[in-house]
Amino acid sequence: MTPGNSLSTFGAGKVILLGEHSVVYGHPALAGPLSQGVKARGVPAKKCQLVLPSTLNRAQRTLLQGAFARAAKLVGEPPVKVSLDPELPLAVGLGSSAALSVACARMLLLAAGKPPSPKEAARLAWAMEQEFHGTPSGVDHTTSAEEQLLLYRKQPGASSVGKGKTVDSPRALKVVVALAGERSPTKKTVAALRQRQARWPERYQRIFKEMGKLASEGAKAVEAGDLEALGDAMNVNQGLLSALGLSSTPLEEMVYRLRSLGALGAKLTGAGGDGGAVVGLFTDPEAAVVQLTRQGVRCFSSQLAGPRAL
């Protein structure tokens, strides 16, 4: 970087349409990038550094600093001062840590004079995500880095990242994301599910396998332009997530609220638990956003795939 210059990068949030949790156990998931995410701004500096957001607590600051340092080391710690501007609700199941990781990765690559290709951005972001989550599935940062609707799969137990196949849509694939309830910590929700599946493995593996089938069927529906079939798969997936003990009264109420507003399908997205994000598939989402906003619901719309209006 030359003095006086500044750089700006972006990392997209993500929404899982089909297959959260089962993706951890080796089954496919269908995930898409949101138009909302995290922006990073970089200015020349004497050393590589990150401006930590004032809203973070001490533990979060330490974790973020460690993740950034890990990624920076992989590109030679370029002399850049990075600040963050999150547009995304944090810690609600929309891939905020992955969006932050991809934004930082792209900034570090640019500052080091290297092209921020999706592959390279994903490589650095993966290092940060491992710091944040230990053993993530990789679906979040892969979707963010590729900025494509993906059918993603990772082999169970594999230390490397999985593979995502781009899913093209002949129709605009639009969703409404609405927040409901108070979200439980992801680690707590995931750990409780892991304990249940370890106690009754055959029963839970049947459900995970069915969720993987729904993700594959949903991808085919997208490619065929059959949004109604995709919506139905989302509704069935919600039933399976509820069966896994991952839903709650606030999430269920929001699911049915979105369906009543015309959603072709609606389900929780992310870890689930006591609250979090709910995603609804709409042919025209704006009327639903207006109505929900009037009712005090935090929500937004986004297009995940398909042709966009000029």
mmCIF file of C-alpha atoms in Angstrom:
data_model
loop_
_atom_site.group_PDB
_atom_site.id
_atom_site.type_symbol
_atom_site.label_atom_id
_atom_site.label_comp_id
_atom_site.label_asym_id
_atom_site.label_seq_id
_atom_site.Cartn_x
_atom_site.Cartn_y
_atom_site.Cartn_z
ATOM 1 C CA MET A 1 0.000 0.000 0.000
ATOM 2 C CA THR A 2 1.138 3.540 -0.687
ATOM 3 C CA PRO A 3 0.738 6.320 1.914
ATOM 4 C CA GLY A 4 -2.607 8.090 1.733
ATOM 5 C CA ASN A 5 -4.320 5.179 0.038
ATOM 6 C CA SER A 6 -7.148 3.265 1.654
ATOM 7 C CA LEU A 7 -8.706 -0.041 0.714
ATOM 8 C CA SER A 8 -12.188 -1.439 1.250
ATOM 9 C CA THR A 9 -13.307 -5.078 1.190
ATOM 10 C CA PHE A 10 -16.494 -7.002 1.930
ATOM 11 C CA GLY A 11 -17.429 -10.394 3.320
ATOM 12 C CA ALA A 12 -20.990 -11.617 2.757
ATOM 13 C CA GLY A 13 -23.123 -13.158 5.456
ATOM 14 C CA LYS A 14 -24.799 -16.451 4.658
ATOM 15 C CA VAL A 15 -28.080 -18.237 5.096
ATOM 16 C CA ILE A 16 -28.523 -22.000 5.078
ATOM 17 C CA LEU A 17 -31.679 -22.920 3.180
ATOM 18 C CA LEU A 18 -31.376 -26.658 3.822
ATOM 19 C CA GLY A 19 -29.123 -28.906 5.883
ATOM 20 C CA GLU A 20 -27.707 -27.066 8.896
ATOM 21 C CA HIS A 21 -26.317 -29.422 11.571
ATOM 22 C CA SER A 22 -26.470 -32.454 9.285
ATOM 23 C CA VAL A 23 -23.645 -30.835 7.266
ATOM 24 C CA VAL A 24 -21.378 -31.375 10.296
ATOM 25 C CA TYR A 25 -22.031 -35.129 9.981
ATOM 26 C CA GLY A 26 -21.032 -35.354 6.319
ATOM 27 C CA HIS A 27 -24.305 -34.592 4.526
ATOM 28 C CA PRO A 28 -24.823 -31.815 1.955
ATOM 29 C CA ALA A 29 -26.231 -28.391 2.792
ATOM 30 C CA LEU A 30 -27.653 -25.705 0.509
ATOM 31 C CA ALA A 31 -26.364 -22.255 1.459
ATOM 32 C CA GLY A 32 -26.380 -18.837 -0.171
ATOM 33 C CA PRO A 33 -24.670 -15.443 0.349
ATOM 34 C CA LEU A 34 -26.559 -12.486 1.750
ATOM 35 C CA SER A 35 -26.246 -8.957 0.412
ATOM 36 C CA GLN A 36 -25.559 -7.919 4.030
ATOM 37 C CA GLY A 37 -22.200 -8.693 5.591
ATOM 38 C CA VAL A 38 -19.080 -7.107 7.072
ATOM 39 C CA LYS A 39 -17.000 -4.335 5.487
ATOM 40 C CA ALA A 40 -13.300 -3.905 6.228
ATOM 41 C CA ARG A 41 -11.307 -0.723 5.644
ATOM 42 C CA GLY A 42 -7.530 -0.643 5.513
ATOM 43 C CA VAL A 43 -5.059 2.245 5.689
ATOM 44 C CA PRO A 44 -1.243 2.150 5.561
ATOM 45 C CA ALA A 45 0.396 1.635 8.949
ATOM 46 C CA LYS A 46 3.802 0.865 10.478
ATOM 47 C CA LYS A 47 2.673 -2.632 11.382
ATOM 48 C CA CYS A 48 -0.195 -5.037 10.728
ATOM 49 C CA GLN A 49 -2.987 -4.331 13.192
ATOM 50 C CA LEU A 50 -6.739 -4.623 13.724
ATOM 51 C CA VAL A 51 -8.900 -1.947 15.335
ATOM 52 C CA LEU A 52 -11.068 -3.913 17.736
ATOM 53 C CA PRO A 53 -14.762 -2.917 17.855
ATOM 54 C CA SER A 54 -15.644 -1.228 21.149
ATOM 55 C CA THR A 55 -18.817 -3.316 21.479
ATOM 56 C CA LEU A 56 -16.877 -6.549 22.124
ATOM 57 C CA ASN A 57 -16.194 -7.917 25.591
ATOM 58 C CA ARG A 58 -12.703 -8.920 26.732
ATOM 59 C CA ALA A 59 -13.046 -12.577 25.690
ATOM 60 C CA GLN A 60 -14.375 -11.631 22.248
ATOM 61 C CA ARG A 61 -11.574 -9.090 21.761
ATOM 62 C CA THR A 62 -8.928 -11.679 22.633
ATOM 63 C CA LEU A 63 -10.476 -14.237 20.282
ATOM 64 C CA LEU A 64 -10.750 -11.787 17.368
ATOM 65 C CA GLN A 65 -7.205 -10.517 17.880
ATOM 66 C CA GLY A 66 -5.870 -14.082 17.847
ATOM 67 C CA ALA A 67 -7.822 -15.005 14.711
ATOM 68 C CA PHE A 68 -6.622 -11.901 12.858
ATOM 69 C CA ALA A 69 -3.006 -12.493 13.879
ATOM 70 C CA ARG A 70 -3.218 -16.081 12.648
ATOM 71 C CA ALA A 71 -4.416 -14.999 9.187
ATOM 72 C CA ALA A 72 -1.994 -12.063 8.987
ATOM 73 C CA LYS A 73 0.957 -14.350 9.653
ATOM 74 C CA LEU A 74 0.039 -16.460 6.606
ATOM 75 C CA VAL A 75 0.560 -13.446 4.296
ATOM 76 C CA GLY A 76 3.633 -11.945 5.946
ATOM 77 C CA GLU A 77 1.845 -9.439 8.210
ATOM 78 C CA PRO A 78 1.519 -6.576 5.695
ATOM 79 C CA PRO A 79 1.700 -3.021 7.150
ATOM 80 C CA VAL A 80 -2.004 -2.194 7.237
ATOM 81 C CA LYS A 81 -4.411 -0.959 9.898
ATOM 82 C CA VAL A 82 -7.784 -2.670 9.507
ATOM 83 C CA SER A 83 -11.125 -1.475 10.901
ATOM 84 C CA LEU A 84 -14.466 -3.265 10.634
ATOM 85 C CA ASP A 85 -18.008 -2.150 9.842
ATOM 86 C CA PRO A 86 -20.545 -4.961 10.371
ATOM 87 C CA GLU A 87 -23.884 -4.503 8.550
ATOM 88 C CA LEU A 88 -25.068 -7.910 9.720
ATOM 89 C CA PRO A 89 -26.804 -8.842 12.996
ATOM 90 C CA LEU A 90 -24.086 -10.649 14.958
ATOM 91 C CA ALA A 91 -24.315 -14.125 16.503
ATOM 92 C CA VAL A 92 -27.778 -15.009 15.144
ATOM 93 C CA GLY A 93 -26.863 -17.757 12.677
ATOM 94 C CA LEU A 94 -26.084 -15.614 9.623
ATOM 95 C CA GLY A 95 -22.362 -16.343 9.379
ATOM 96 C CA SER A 96 -21.134 -13.073 10.889
ATOM 97 C CA SER A 97 -17.770 -14.522 11.949
ATOM 98 C CA ALA A 98 -17.229 -15.966 8.458
ATOM 99 C CA ALA A 99 -18.179 -12.643 6.843
ATOM 100 C CA LEU A 100 -15.716 -10.858 9.119
ATOM 101 C CA SER A 101 -13.042 -13.466 8.307
ATOM 102 C CA VAL A 102 -13.519 -13.111 4.543
ATOM 103 C CA ALA A 103 -13.479 -9.295 4.726
ATOM 104 C CA CYS A 104 -10.244 -9.400 6.746
ATOM 105 C CA ALA A 105 -8.728 -12.044 4.466
ATOM 106 C CA ARG A 106 -9.391 -9.955 1.349
ATOM 107 C CA MET A 107 -7.945 -6.878 3.045
ATOM 108 C CA LEU A 108 -4.769 -8.696 4.125
ATOM 109 C CA LEU A 109 -4.277 -10.111 0.626
ATOM 110 C CA LEU A 110 -4.702 -6.691 -1.020
ATOM 111 C CA ALA A 111 -2.342 -5.079 1.480
ATOM 112 C CA ALA A 112 0.223 -7.794 0.733
ATOM 113 C CA GLY A 113 -0.073 -7.102 -3.005
ATOM 114 C CA LYS A 114 -1.753 -10.435 -3.715
ATOM 115 C CA PRO A 115 -4.983 -10.961 -5.675
ATOM 116 C CA PRO A 116 -7.889 -11.669 -3.280
ATOM 117 C CA SER A 117 -9.272 -14.598 -5.280
ATOM 118 C CA PRO A 118 -12.118 -16.606 -3.720
ATOM 119 C CA LYS A 119 -9.702 -19.517 -3.171
ATOM 120 C CA GLU A 120 -7.075 -17.415 -1.389
ATOM 121 C CA ALA A 121 -9.655 -15.468 0.621
ATOM 122 C CA ALA A 122 -11.220 -18.754 1.716
ATOM 123 C CA ARG A 123 -7.814 -20.119 2.757
ATOM 124 C CA LEU A 124 -7.111 -17.219 5.111
ATOM 125 C CA ALA A 125 -10.715 -17.042 6.328
ATOM 126 C CA TRP A 126 -10.574 -20.759 7.174
ATOM 127 C CA ALA A 127 -7.638 -20.063 9.510
ATOM 128 C CA MET A 128 -9.685 -17.409 11.308
ATOM 129 C CA GLU A 129 -12.806 -19.580 11.464
ATOM 130 C CA GLN A 130 -10.799 -22.400 13.083
ATOM 131 C CA GLU A 131 -9.721 -19.921 15.742
ATOM 132 C CA PHE A 132 -13.326 -18.851 16.291
ATOM 133 C CA HIS A 133 -15.025 -22.254 16.196
ATOM 134 C CA GLY A 134 -12.402 -24.995 16.528
ATOM 135 C CA THR A 135 -13.811 -27.458 13.991
ATOM 136 C CA PRO A 136 -16.295 -25.598 11.758
ATOM 137 C CA SER A 137 -17.935 -27.348 8.823
ATOM 138 C CA GLY A 138 -16.563 -24.697 6.468
ATOM 139 C CA VAL A 139 -19.905 -23.955 4.831
ATOM 140 C CA ASP A 140 -20.077 -20.388 6.187
ATOM 141 C CA HIS A 141 -16.751 -19.007 4.987
ATOM 142 C CA THR A 142 -16.865 -20.967 1.703
ATOM 143 C CA THR A 143 -20.262 -19.473 0.830
ATOM 144 C CA SER A 144 -19.042 -16.004 1.817
ATOM 145 C CA ALA A 145 -15.831 -16.225 -0.207
ATOM 146 C CA GLU A 146 -17.491 -17.693 -3.311
ATOM 147 C CA GLU A 147 -20.564 -15.408 -3.094
ATOM 148 C CA GLN A 148 -22.577 -18.098 -4.864
ATOM 149 C CA LEU A 149 -25.454 -20.387 -3.928
ATOM 150 C CA LEU A 150 -23.651 -23.634 -3.079
ATOM 151 C CA LEU A 151 -24.441 -27.262 -2.421
ATOM 152 C CA TYR A 152 -21.697 -27.853 0.152
ATOM 153 C CA ARG A 153 -20.402 -31.090 1.597
ATOM 154 C CA LYS A 154 -17.562 -32.019 3.912
ATOM 155 C CA GLN A 155 -16.484 -35.559 4.740
ATOM 156 C CA PRO A 156 -17.093 -36.292 8.445
ATOM 157 C CA GLY A 157 -13.924 -36.141 10.506
ATOM 158 C CA ALA A 158 -11.906 -34.494 7.717
ATOM 159 C CA SER A 159 -9.591 -31.701 8.859
ATOM 160 C CA SER A 160 -9.663 -30.006 5.463
ATOM 161 C CA VAL A 161 -12.444 -27.841 4.122
ATOM 162 C CA GLY A 162 -15.286 -29.429 2.144
ATOM 163 C CA LYS A 163 -16.330 -28.721 -1.423
ATOM 164 C CA GLY A 164 -19.088 -26.484 -2.700
ATOM 165 C CA LYS A 165 -20.840 -26.936 -6.039
ATOM 166 C CA THR A 166 -22.377 -23.799 -7.529
ATOM 167 C CA VAL A 167 -26.153 -24.037 -7.937
ATOM 168 C CA ASP A 168 -27.497 -21.798 -10.718
ATOM 169 C CA SER A 169 -31.068 -20.545 -10.673
ATOM 170 C CA PRO A 170 -33.088 -19.406 -13.710
ATOM 171 C CA ARG A 171 -35.381 -17.504 -11.341
ATOM 172 C CA ALA A 172 -34.618 -14.833 -8.754
ATOM 173 C CA LEU A 173 -34.229 -16.605 -5.409
ATOM 174 C CA LYS A 174 -35.302 -14.090 -2.784
ATOM 175 C CA VAL A 175 -35.653 -14.500 0.966
ATOM 176 C CA VAL A 176 -36.740 -12.611 4.047
ATOM 177 C CA VAL A 177 -34.580 -13.057 7.143
ATOM 178 C CA ALA A 178 -36.340 -12.268 10.433
ATOM 179 C CA LEU A 179 -34.984 -12.425 13.977
ATOM 180 C CA ALA A 180 -36.907 -14.007 16.820
ATOM 181 C CA GLY A 181 -36.219 -14.651 20.494
ATOM 182 C CA GLU A 182 -32.899 -14.651 22.331
ATOM 183 C CA ARG A 183 -30.339 -16.922 20.700
ATOM 184 C CA SER A 184 -28.575 -19.599 22.720
ATOM 185 C CA PRO A 185 -24.774 -19.909 22.389
ATOM 186 C CA THR A 186 -24.015 -22.062 19.322
ATOM 187 C CA LYS A 187 -21.581 -24.240 21.262
ATOM 188 C CA LYS A 188 -24.280 -25.081 23.825
ATOM 189 C CA THR A 189 -26.861 -25.983 21.155
ATOM 190 C CA VAL A 190 -24.388 -28.065 19.124
ATOM 191 C CA ALA A 191 -23.040 -29.866 22.197
ATOM 192 C CA ALA A 192 -26.529 -30.840 23.380
ATOM 193 C CA LEU A 193 -27.371 -32.224 19.926
ATOM 194 C CA ARG A 194 -24.089 -34.139 19.827
ATOM 195 C CA GLN A 195 -24.930 -35.767 23.167
ATOM 196 C CA ARG A 196 -28.370 -36.829 21.956
ATOM 197 C CA GLN A 197 -27.079 -38.283 18.681
ATOM 198 C CA ALA A 198 -24.331 -40.156 20.569
ATOM 199 C CA ARG A 199 -26.968 -41.725 22.813
ATOM 200 C CA TRP A 200 -29.361 -42.662 19.981
ATOM 201 C CA PRO A 201 -27.077 -42.725 16.906
ATOM 202 C CA GLU A 202 -29.265 -44.734 14.515
ATOM 203 C CA ARG A 203 -32.302 -42.537 15.058
ATOM 204 C CA TYR A 204 -30.397 -39.284 14.651
ATOM 205 C CA GLN A 205 -28.369 -40.489 11.666
ATOM 206 C CA ARG A 206 -31.647 -41.281 9.880
ATOM 207 C CA ILE A 207 -32.757 -37.687 10.384
ATOM 208 C CA PHE A 208 -29.389 -36.265 9.281
ATOM 209 C CA LYS A 209 -29.464 -38.431 6.156
ATOM 210 C CA GLU A 210 -32.976 -37.234 5.293
ATOM 211 C CA MET A 211 -31.881 -33.618 5.738
ATOM 212 C CA GLY A 212 -29.011 -34.239 3.329
ATOM 213 C CA LYS A 213 -31.451 -35.664 0.782
ATOM 214 C CA LEU A 214 -33.617 -32.558 1.144
ATOM 215 C CA ALA A 215 -30.597 -30.343 0.436
ATOM 216 C CA SER A 216 -29.825 -32.271 -2.758
ATOM 217 C CA GLU A 217 -33.478 -32.194 -3.807
ATOM 218 C CA GLY A 218 -33.612 -28.469 -3.047
ATOM 219 C CA ALA A 219 -30.576 -27.812 -5.255
ATOM 220 C CA LYS A 220 -32.258 -29.657 -8.136
ATOM 221 C CA ALA A 221 -35.439 -27.661 -7.555
ATOM 222 C CA VAL A 222 -33.466 -24.400 -7.739
ATOM 223 C CA GLU A 223 -31.817 -25.427 -11.015
ATOM 224 C CA ALA A 224 -35.234 -26.340 -12.435
ATOM 225 C CA GLY A 225 -36.695 -22.992 -11.360
ATOM 226 C CA ASP A 226 -39.190 -24.795 -9.109
ATOM 227 C CA LEU A 227 -39.284 -22.459 -6.112
ATOM 228 C CA GLU A 228 -42.437 -24.123 -4.805
ATOM 229 C CA ALA A 229 -40.556 -27.442 -4.496
ATOM 230 C CA LEU A 230 -37.697 -25.655 -2.745
ATOM 231 C CA GLY A 231 -40.140 -24.062 -0.324
ATOM 232 C CA ASP A 232 -41.722 -27.414 0.449
ATOM 233 C CA ALA A 233 -38.281 -28.885 1.159
ATOM 234 C CA MET A 234 -37.625 -25.998 3.569
ATOM 235 C CA ASN A 235 -40.889 -26.696 5.399
ATOM 236 C CA VAL A 236 -40.038 -30.383 5.747
ATOM 237 C CA ASN A 237 -36.524 -29.466 6.920
ATOM 238 C CA GLN A 238 -38.035 -27.271 9.639
ATOM 239 C CA GLY A 239 -40.005 -30.257 10.892
ATOM 240 C CA LEU A 240 -36.806 -32.310 11.093
ATOM 241 C CA LEU A 241 -34.947 -29.523 12.903
ATOM 242 C CA SER A 242 -37.788 -29.405 15.408
ATOM 243 C CA ALA A 243 -37.546 -33.188 15.800
ATOM 244 C CA LEU A 244 -33.839 -32.764 16.574
ATOM 245 C CA GLY A 245 -34.764 -30.442 19.452
ATOM 246 C CA LEU A 246 -33.334 -27.356 17.744
ATOM 247 C CA SER A 247 -36.437 -25.179 17.460
ATOM 248 C CA SER A 248 -38.345 -23.171 20.067
ATOM 249 C CA THR A 249 -41.590 -21.282 20.529
ATOM 250 C CA PRO A 250 -40.218 -17.920 19.234
ATOM 251 C CA LEU A 251 -38.679 -19.608 16.176
ATOM 252 C CA GLU A 252 -41.800 -21.660 15.406
ATOM 253 C CA GLU A 253 -44.036 -18.609 15.752
ATOM 254 C CA MET A 254 -41.855 -16.672 13.299
ATOM 255 C CA VAL A 255 -41.848 -19.613 10.863
ATOM 256 C CA TYR A 256 -45.643 -19.630 10.776
ATOM 257 C CA ARG A 257 -45.759 -15.840 10.643
ATOM 258 C CA LEU A 258 -43.643 -15.826 7.470
ATOM 259 C CA ARG A 259 -45.752 -18.561 5.925
ATOM 260 C CA SER A 260 -48.898 -16.556 6.682
ATOM 261 C CA LEU A 261 -47.339 -13.604 4.822
ATOM 262 C CA GLY A 262 -46.914 -15.699 1.689
ATOM 263 C CA ALA A 263 -43.614 -17.525 2.153
ATOM 264 C CA LEU A 264 -43.319 -20.589 -0.092
ATOM 265 C CA GLY A 265 -41.306 -22.158 2.712
ATOM 266 C CA ALA A 266 -39.878 -21.017 6.037
ATOM 267 C CA LYS A 267 -37.516 -22.473 8.612
ATOM 268 C CA LEU A 268 -34.925 -21.548 11.192
ATOM 269 C CA THR A 269 -31.426 -21.039 9.818
ATOM 270 C CA GLY A 270 -28.180 -21.565 11.680
ATOM 271 C CA ALA A 271 -27.810 -23.321 15.017
ATOM 272 C CA GLY A 272 -31.330 -22.727 16.327
ATOM 273 C CA GLY A 273 -32.028 -22.967 20.043
ATOM 274 C CA ASP A 274 -34.084 -20.476 22.033
ATOM 275 C CA GLY A 275 -34.002 -17.903 19.225
ATOM 276 C CA GLY A 276 -32.113 -16.628 16.213
ATOM 277 C CA ALA A 277 -32.766 -16.159 12.516
ATOM 278 C CA VAL A 278 -35.674 -17.517 10.475
ATOM 279 C CA VAL A 279 -35.581 -17.533 6.674
ATOM 280 C CA GLY A 280 -38.615 -17.401 4.394
ATOM 281 C CA LEU A 281 -38.628 -17.936 0.615
ATOM 282 C CA PHE A 282 -40.702 -15.312 -1.238
ATOM 283 C CA THR A 283 -41.386 -14.452 -4.870
ATOM 284 C CA ASP A 284 -41.856 -10.828 -3.725
ATOM 285 C CA PRO A 285 -40.388 -10.229 -0.246
ATOM 286 C CA GLU A 286 -40.785 -6.470 0.096
ATOM 287 C CA ALA A 287 -44.427 -6.452 1.264
ATOM 288 C CA ALA A 288 -43.545 -8.923 4.023
ATOM 289 C CA VAL A 289 -40.567 -6.806 5.111
ATOM 290 C CA VAL A 290 -42.770 -3.703 5.327
ATOM 291 C CA GLN A 291 -45.402 -5.486 7.398
ATOM 292 C CA LEU A 292 -42.920 -7.163 9.742
ATOM 293 C CA THR A 293 -41.004 -3.913 10.258
ATOM 294 C CA ARG A 294 -44.226 -2.123 11.165
ATOM 295 C CA GLN A 295 -44.788 -4.842 13.765
ATOM 296 C CA GLY A 296 -41.353 -4.239 15.294
ATOM 297 C CA VAL A 297 -39.605 -7.309 13.862
ATOM 298 C CA ARG A 298 -35.940 -6.957 12.915
ATOM 299 C CA CYS A 299 -35.809 -8.235 9.346
ATOM 300 C CA PHE A 300 -34.410 -7.667 5.861
ATOM 301 C CA SER A 301 -34.654 -9.154 2.393
ATOM 302 C CA SER A 302 -31.871 -10.508 0.206
ATOM 303 C CA GLN A 303 -31.453 -12.222 -3.154
ATOM 304 C CA LEU A 304 -29.336 -15.355 -3.015
ATOM 305 C CA ALA A 305 -29.216 -16.374 -6.698
ATOM 306 C CA GLY A 306 -30.783 -15.919 -10.104
ATOM 307 C CA PRO A 307 -31.137 -12.990 -12.520
ATOM 308 C CA ARG A 308 -31.140 -9.559 -10.957
ATOM 309 C CA ALA A 309 -33.127 -6.515 -12.010
ATOM 310 C CA LEU A 310 -31.025 -3.842 -13.694
#
